[in-house]
């Protein structure tokens, strides 16, 4: 487990860029944190660092947005609405641990689909308005990514 204090969205973006540079096909990143914690902000910076040229928008209503214009395919999930419907039988497995990198907001609502090997990033608010504490834990193969973050 490694902890980073981000005092601005730029700091969050820097960590996202570091992770993006280390990302390999099949990586799953669980983004844990409350409403407004910074999960989508992180994802936008991650996408930019991967070289995604499309505008990245929160997939709150469609659950999954896919981007194919970066170094790796990027699969951006927001599982918030799956709390009601469940995550089964929607074909999401095709996007998890396969050819691209998956970033999952509200991972607790599709936990059964997520591989044990994953990078978990927990976002919590700090004292100041723009302060966020990002706690990164790499499980399985993703431990190597945690190891390399500075
Ligand atoms: N250090 C920071 N890191 C990330 N976001 C920050 C930071 N400081 C302020 N913010 C602001 O906090 C908000 C985070 O919103 P964002 O949409 O990323 O949250 P979210 O975790 O995706 O929420 P939701 O669960 O609703 O999808 C943005 O308005 C962003 O500008
Ligand atoms: Mg979001």
Coordinates of N, CA, C and O in Angstrom, one line a residue, residues 14-133:
X14 N -1.0 13.8 -12.3 CA 0.3 13.3 -12.3 C 0.4 11.8 -11.9 O 1.1 11.0 -12.5
X15 N -0.3 11.4 -10.9 CA -0.3 10.0 -10.5 C -1.0 9.2 -11.5 O -0.5 8.1 -11.9
X16 N -2.1 9.7 -12.1 CA -2.7 9.0 -13.2 C -1.8 8.7 -14.4 O -1.8 7.6 -15.0
X17 N -1.0 9.7 -14.7 CA 0.0 9.6 -15.8 C 1.0 8.5 -15.5 O 1.4 7.8 -16.4
X18 N 1.5 8.5 -14.3 CA 2.5 7.5 -13.9 C 1.9 6.1 -14.0 O 2.6 5.2 -14.5
X19 N 0.7 5.9 -13.6 CA 0.0 4.6 -13.7 C -0.2 4.2 -15.1 O 0.1 3.1 -15.6
X20 N -0.6 5.2 -15.9 CA -0.9 4.9 -17.4 C 0.4 4.5 -18.1 O 0.4 3.6 -18.9
X21 N 1.5 5.1 -17.7 CA 2.8 4.7 -18.3 C 3.2 3.3 -18.0 O 3.9 2.6 -18.8
X22 N 2.7 2.7 -16.9 CA 3.1 1.4 -16.5 C 2.0 0.4 -16.9 O 2.2 -0.8 -16.7
X23 N 0.9 0.8 -17.4 CA -0.3 -0.1 -17.7 C 0.1 -1.0 -18.8 O 0.7 -0.7 -19.8
X24 N -0.4 -2.3 -18.6 CA -0.2 -3.4 -19.6 C -1.6 -3.9 -19.9 O -2.5 -3.8 -19.1
X25 N -1.7 -4.6 -21.1 CA -3.0 -5.2 -21.4 C -3.5 -6.1 -20.3 O -2.7 -6.8 -19.7
X26 N -4.8 -6.0 -20.0 CA -5.4 -6.8 -18.9 C -5.5 -6.1 -17.6 O -6.1 -6.6 -16.7
X27 N -4.8 -5.0 -17.4 CA -4.8 -4.3 -16.1 C -6.2 -3.9 -15.8 O -6.9 -3.3 -16.6
X28 N -6.6 -4.1 -14.5 CA -7.9 -3.6 -14.0 C -7.6 -2.7 -12.8 O -6.8 -3.1 -11.9
X29 N -8.2 -1.5 -12.9 CA -7.9 -0.5 -11.8 C -9.3 -0.2 -11.2 O -10.2 0.3 -11.8
X30 N -9.4 -0.6 -9.9 CA -10.7 -0.3 -9.1 C -10.5 1.1 -8.5 O -9.6 1.3 -7.7
X31 N -11.4 2.0 -8.8 CA -11.4 3.4 -8.3 C -12.4 3.5 -7.2 O -13.6 3.5 -7.5
X32 N -12.0 3.5 -6.0 CA -12.9 3.5 -4.8 C -13.0 4.8 -4.2 O -12.0 5.5 -4.0
X33 N -14.2 5.3 -3.9 CA -14.4 6.6 -3.3 C -15.8 7.2 -3.5 O -16.5 6.8 -4.4
X34 N -16.1 8.1 -2.6 CA -17.5 8.7 -2.6 C -17.7 9.5 -3.9 O -16.8 9.9 -4.6
X35 N -19.0 10.0 -4.0 CA -19.3 11.0 -5.0 C -18.4 12.2 -4.9 O -18.2 12.7 -3.8
X36 N -17.8 12.6 -6.1 CA -17.0 13.7 -6.1 C -15.6 13.5 -5.6 O -14.8 14.5 -5.4
X37 N -15.2 12.3 -5.3 CA -13.9 12.0 -4.7 C -12.7 12.2 -5.7 O -11.6 12.6 -5.3
X38 N -13.0 12.1 -7.0 CA -12.0 12.3 -8.0 C -11.7 11.2 -9.0 O -10.8 11.2 -9.7
X39 N -12.6 10.2 -9.0 CA -12.4 9.0 -9.8 C -12.5 9.3 -11.3 O -11.6 8.8 -12.1
X40 N -13.4 10.1 -11.7 CA -13.5 10.5 -13.1 C -12.4 11.4 -13.5 O -11.8 11.4 -14.6
X41 N -12.0 12.3 -12.6 CA -10.9 13.2 -12.8 C -9.6 12.4 -13.1 O -8.9 12.7 -14.0
X42 N -9.4 11.4 -12.3 CA -8.3 10.5 -12.5 C -8.3 9.8 -13.8 O -7.3 9.8 -14.6
X43 N -9.5 9.3 -14.2 CA -9.7 8.6 -15.4 C -9.4 9.5 -16.6 O -8.8 9.1 -17.6
X44 N -9.8 10.7 -16.6 CA -9.6 11.6 -17.7 C -8.1 11.9 -17.9 O -7.6 11.9 -19.1
X45 N -7.4 12.0 -16.8 CA -5.9 12.2 -16.9 C -5.2 11.0 -17.4 O -4.3 11.0 -18.2
X46 N -5.7 9.8 -16.9 CA -5.2 8.5 -17.3 C -5.3 8.4 -18.8 O -4.4 8.0 -19.5
X47 N -6.5 8.7 -19.3 CA -6.8 8.5 -20.8 C -5.9 9.4 -21.6 O -5.3 9.0 -22.6
X48 N -5.8 10.7 -21.1 CA -4.9 11.6 -21.8 C -3.5 11.1 -21.9 O -2.8 11.1 -23.0
X49 N -3.0 10.5 -20.8 CA -1.6 10.0 -20.8 C -1.5 8.7 -21.6 O -0.4 8.5 -22.1
X50 N -2.6 8.0 -21.8 CA -2.5 6.8 -22.7 C -2.5 7.3 -24.2 O -2.3 6.5 -25.1
X51 N -2.9 8.5 -24.4 CA -2.9 9.1 -25.8 C -4.3 9.0 -26.4 O -4.5 9.2 -27.6
X52 N -5.3 8.8 -25.5 CA -6.7 8.8 -26.0 C -7.1 10.2 -26.5 O -6.9 11.2 -25.8
X53 N -7.5 10.3 -27.7 CA -7.8 11.6 -28.3 C -9.3 12.1 -28.1 O -9.6 13.2 -28.3
X54 N -10.2 11.1 -27.8 CA -11.6 11.4 -27.7 C -11.8 12.1 -26.3 O -11.0 12.0 -25.4
X55 N -12.9 12.9 -26.2 CA -13.2 13.5 -25.0 C -13.8 12.4 -24.1 O -14.7 11.6 -24.5
X56 N -13.3 12.3 -22.8 CA -13.7 11.3 -21.9 C -14.8 11.8 -21.0 O -14.7 12.9 -20.4
X57 N -16.0 11.1 -21.1 CA -17.1 11.6 -20.3 C -17.5 10.5 -19.3 O -17.3 9.3 -19.6
X58 N -18.1 10.9 -18.2 CA -18.5 9.9 -17.2 C -19.5 8.9 -17.8 O -20.5 9.4 -18.3
X59 N -19.3 7.6 -17.6 CA -20.3 6.7 -18.2 C -21.4 6.3 -17.2 O -21.9 5.2 -17.1
X60 N -21.8 7.3 -16.4 CA -22.8 7.0 -15.4 C -24.1 6.4 -15.9 O -24.6 5.4 -15.4
X61 N -24.5 6.8 -17.1 CA -25.8 6.3 -17.6 C -25.7 5.1 -18.5 O -26.5 4.2 -18.5
X62 N -24.5 5.0 -19.2 CA -24.4 3.8 -20.0 C -23.4 2.7 -19.4 O -23.2 1.7 -20.0
X63 N -22.9 3.0 -18.2 CA -22.1 2.0 -17.4 C -20.7 1.9 -18.0 O -19.7 1.9 -17.3
X64 N -20.6 1.7 -19.3 CA -19.2 1.4 -19.9 C -19.0 2.3 -21.1 O -19.9 2.4 -22.0
X65 N -17.9 3.0 -21.2 CA -17.5 3.8 -22.4 C -16.1 3.1 -22.8 O -15.3 2.8 -21.9
X66 N -16.0 3.0 -24.1 CA -14.7 2.4 -24.6 C -14.0 3.4 -25.5 O -14.6 4.2 -26.2
X67 N -12.7 3.4 -25.4 CA -11.8 4.3 -26.1 C -10.7 3.5 -26.8 O -10.0 2.8 -26.1
X68 N -10.6 3.7 -28.1 CA -9.7 2.8 -28.8 C -8.5 3.6 -29.4 O -7.7 3.1 -30.2
X69 N -8.4 4.9 -29.1 CA -7.4 5.7 -29.8 C -6.1 5.9 -29.1 O -5.2 6.6 -29.5
X70 N -5.9 5.2 -27.9 CA -4.7 5.4 -27.1 C -3.8 4.2 -27.4 O -4.0 3.3 -28.2
X71 N -2.7 4.2 -26.6 CA -1.7 3.1 -26.7 C -2.3 1.7 -26.4 O -1.8 0.7 -27.0
X72 N -3.3 1.7 -25.6 CA -4.0 0.5 -25.3 C -5.5 0.8 -25.3 O -5.9 2.0 -25.0
X73 N -6.4 -0.1 -25.6 CA -7.8 0.2 -25.4 C -8.1 0.5 -24.0 O -7.5 -0.1 -23.1
X74 N -9.0 1.5 -23.8 CA -9.4 1.9 -22.4 C -10.9 1.7 -22.2 O -11.7 2.1 -23.0
X75 N -11.2 0.9 -21.2 CA -12.5 0.6 -20.8 C -12.9 1.3 -19.5 O -12.3 1.0 -18.5
X76 N -13.8 2.3 -19.6 CA -14.1 3.1 -18.4 C -15.5 2.7 -17.9 O -16.5 2.9 -18.6
X77 N -15.6 2.1 -16.8 CA -16.8 1.6 -16.2 C -17.3 2.6 -15.0 O -16.4 3.1 -14.3
X78 N -18.5 2.9 -14.9 CA -19.1 3.5 -13.7 C -20.2 2.5 -13.3 O -21.3 2.5 -13.9
X79 N -20.0 1.7 -12.3 CA -20.9 0.7 -11.9 C -22.0 1.1 -10.9 O -22.8 0.3 -10.5
X80 N -22.0 2.4 -10.7 CA -23.0 3.0 -9.7 C -24.4 2.4 -9.9 O -25.0 2.0 -8.9
X81 N -24.9 2.5 -11.1 CA -26.3 2.1 -11.3 C -26.5 0.6 -11.3 O -27.6 0.1 -11.3
X82 N -25.4 -0.2 -11.2 CA -25.6 -1.7 -11.1 C -26.0 -2.1 -9.8 O -26.3 -3.3 -9.6
X83 N -26.0 -1.2 -8.8 CA -26.4 -1.6 -7.4 C -27.8 -2.1 -7.5 O -28.1 -3.1 -6.8
X84 N -28.7 -1.6 -8.4 CA -30.0 -2.0 -8.5 C -30.2 -3.3 -9.4 O -30.9 -4.2 -9.0
X85 N -29.5 -3.2 -10.5 CA -29.8 -4.3 -11.6 C -28.8 -5.5 -11.5 O -29.2 -6.5 -12.0
X86 N -27.7 -5.3 -10.8 CA -26.7 -6.4 -10.8 C -25.9 -6.3 -12.1 O -26.2 -5.6 -13.0
X87 N -24.7 -7.0 -12.1 CA -23.7 -6.8 -13.2 C -23.7 -8.0 -14.1 O -22.9 -8.0 -15.0
X88 N -24.5 -9.0 -13.8 CA -24.4 -10.3 -14.5 C -25.0 -10.2 -15.9 O -25.8 -9.4 -16.2
X89 N -24.5 -11.0 -16.8 CA -25.1 -11.3 -18.1 C -25.2 -10.0 -19.0 O -26.1 -9.8 -19.7
X90 N -24.2 -9.1 -18.9 CA -24.2 -7.9 -19.7 C -22.9 -7.9 -20.6 O -22.7 -7.0 -21.3
X91 N -22.1 -9.0 -20.5 CA -20.9 -9.1 -21.4 C -19.8 -8.3 -20.9 O -18.8 -8.1 -21.6
X92 N -19.8 -7.8 -19.7 CA -18.7 -7.0 -19.2 C -17.4 -7.7 -19.1 O -16.3 -7.1 -19.2
X93 N -17.5 -9.0 -18.9 CA -16.2 -9.8 -18.8 C -15.3 -9.6 -20.0 O -14.1 -9.7 -19.8
X94 N -15.9 -9.4 -21.1 CA -15.0 -9.2 -22.3 C -14.1 -8.0 -22.2 O -13.1 -7.9 -23.0
X95 N -14.4 -7.1 -21.3 CA -13.6 -5.9 -21.1 C -12.7 -5.9 -19.9 O -12.1 -4.9 -19.6
X96 N -12.7 -7.0 -19.2 CA -12.0 -7.0 -17.9 C -10.9 -8.1 -18.0 O -11.1 -9.3 -18.3
X97 N -9.6 -7.7 -17.9 CA -8.5 -8.6 -17.9 C -8.3 -9.2 -19.3 O -7.8 -10.3 -19.4
X98 N -8.6 -8.4 -20.3 CA -8.4 -8.9 -21.7 C -7.3 -8.0 -22.4 O -6.2 -8.0 -22.0
X99 N -7.7 -7.4 -23.5 CA -6.7 -6.7 -24.3 C -6.4 -5.3 -23.9 O -5.4 -4.7 -24.3
X100 N -7.2 -4.7 -23.1 CA -7.0 -3.3 -22.7 C -6.9 -3.1 -21.2 O -6.6 -4.0 -20.5
X101 N -7.0 -1.8 -20.8 CA -7.0 -1.5 -19.4 C -8.4 -1.0 -19.0 O -9.0 -0.2 -19.7
X102 N -8.9 -1.6 -17.9 CA -10.2 -1.2 -17.4 C -10.1 -0.4 -16.1 O -9.4 -0.7 -15.2
X103 N -10.8 0.8 -16.1 CA -10.9 1.6 -14.9 C -12.3 1.6 -14.5 O -13.2 1.8 -15.3
X104 N -12.5 1.2 -13.2 CA -13.8 0.9 -12.7 C -14.2 1.8 -11.6 O -13.6 1.7 -10.5
X105 N -15.2 2.7 -11.8 CA -15.7 3.5 -10.7 C -16.8 2.7 -10.0 O -17.5 2.0 -10.6
X106 N -16.9 2.8 -8.7 CA -17.9 2.0 -7.9 C -17.7 0.5 -8.1 O -18.7 -0.2 -8.4
X107 N -16.5 0.0 -7.9 CA -16.2 -1.4 -8.2 C -17.0 -2.4 -7.3 O -17.1 -3.5 -7.7
X108 N -17.4 -1.9 -6.2 CA -18.1 -2.8 -5.2 C -19.4 -3.3 -5.9 O -19.9 -4.3 -5.4
X109 N -19.9 -2.6 -6.9 CA -21.2 -3.0 -7.5 C -21.0 -4.0 -8.7 O -21.9 -4.4 -9.3
X110 N -19.7 -4.3 -9.0 CA -19.5 -5.4 -9.9 C -18.3 -6.2 -9.5 O -17.6 -6.8 -10.3
X111 N -18.2 -6.4 -8.1 CA -17.0 -7.0 -7.5 C -16.9 -8.5 -8.0 O -15.7 -8.9 -8.2
X112 N -18.0 -9.2 -8.2 CA -17.9 -10.6 -8.6 C -17.2 -10.7 -10.0 O -16.7 -11.8 -10.3
X113 N -17.2 -9.7 -10.8 CA -16.7 -9.8 -12.2 C -15.2 -9.4 -12.2 O -14.5 -9.6 -13.2
X114 N -14.7 -8.8 -11.2 CA -13.3 -8.2 -11.2 C -12.3 -9.3 -10.8 O -12.5 -10.0 -9.9
X115 N -11.2 -9.3 -11.6 CA -10.1 -10.3 -11.2 C -9.4 -9.9 -9.9 O -9.4 -8.8 -9.5
X116 N -8.9 -10.9 -9.2 CA -8.2 -10.7 -8.0 C -7.0 -9.9 -8.2 O -6.6 -9.1 -7.4
X117 N -6.3 -10.1 -9.4 CA -5.2 -9.3 -9.7 C -5.7 -7.9 -10.2 O -6.2 -7.8 -11.3
X118 N -5.5 -6.9 -9.4 CA -6.0 -5.6 -9.7 C -5.2 -4.5 -8.9 O -4.7 -4.8 -7.9
X119 N -5.3 -3.3 -9.5 CA -4.7 -2.1 -8.7 C -6.0 -1.4 -8.1 O -6.9 -1.1 -8.9
X120 N -5.9 -1.3 -6.8 CA -7.0 -0.6 -6.2 C -6.5 0.8 -5.8 O -5.4 1.0 -5.2
X121 N -7.3 1.8 -6.1 CA -7.0 3.2 -5.7 C -8.1 3.8 -4.9 O -9.3 3.9 -5.4
X122 N -7.9 4.1 -3.7 CA -8.9 4.6 -2.8 C -8.8 6.1 -2.7 O -7.7 6.6 -2.4
X123 N -9.8 6.8 -3.0 CA -9.8 8.3 -2.9 C -10.6 8.8 -1.7 O -11.7 8.4 -1.5
X124 N -9.9 9.6 -0.9 CA -10.7 10.2 0.2 C -10.3 11.7 0.3 O -9.3 12.1 -0.2
X125 N -11.2 12.5 0.9 CA -11.0 13.9 0.9 C -10.1 14.2 2.1 O -10.1 13.6 3.1
X126 N -9.2 15.3 1.8 CA -8.4 15.7 2.9 C -9.0 17.0 3.6 O -10.2 17.2 3.4
X127 N -8.1 17.7 4.2 CA -8.6 18.9 5.0 C -9.1 20.0 4.0 O -10.2 20.5 4.2
X128 N -8.2 20.3 3.1 CA -8.5 21.4 2.2 C -9.5 21.0 1.1 O -9.6 19.8 0.8
X129 N -10.2 21.9 0.5 CA -11.2 21.6 -0.6 C -10.6 20.8 -1.7 O -11.3 19.8 -2.2
X130 N -9.4 21.1 -2.1 CA -8.8 20.4 -3.3 C -7.9 19.3 -2.9 O -7.1 18.8 -3.7
X131 N -7.9 18.9 -1.6 CA -7.0 17.9 -1.2 C -7.6 16.5 -1.3 O -8.8 16.4 -0.8
X132 N -6.9 15.6 -1.8 CA -7.4 14.2 -1.9 C -6.3 13.3 -1.4 O -5.1 13.5 -1.8
X133 N -6.6 12.2 -0.7 CA -5.6 11.2 -0.3 C -5.9 10.0 -1.1 O -7.0 9.4 -1.1

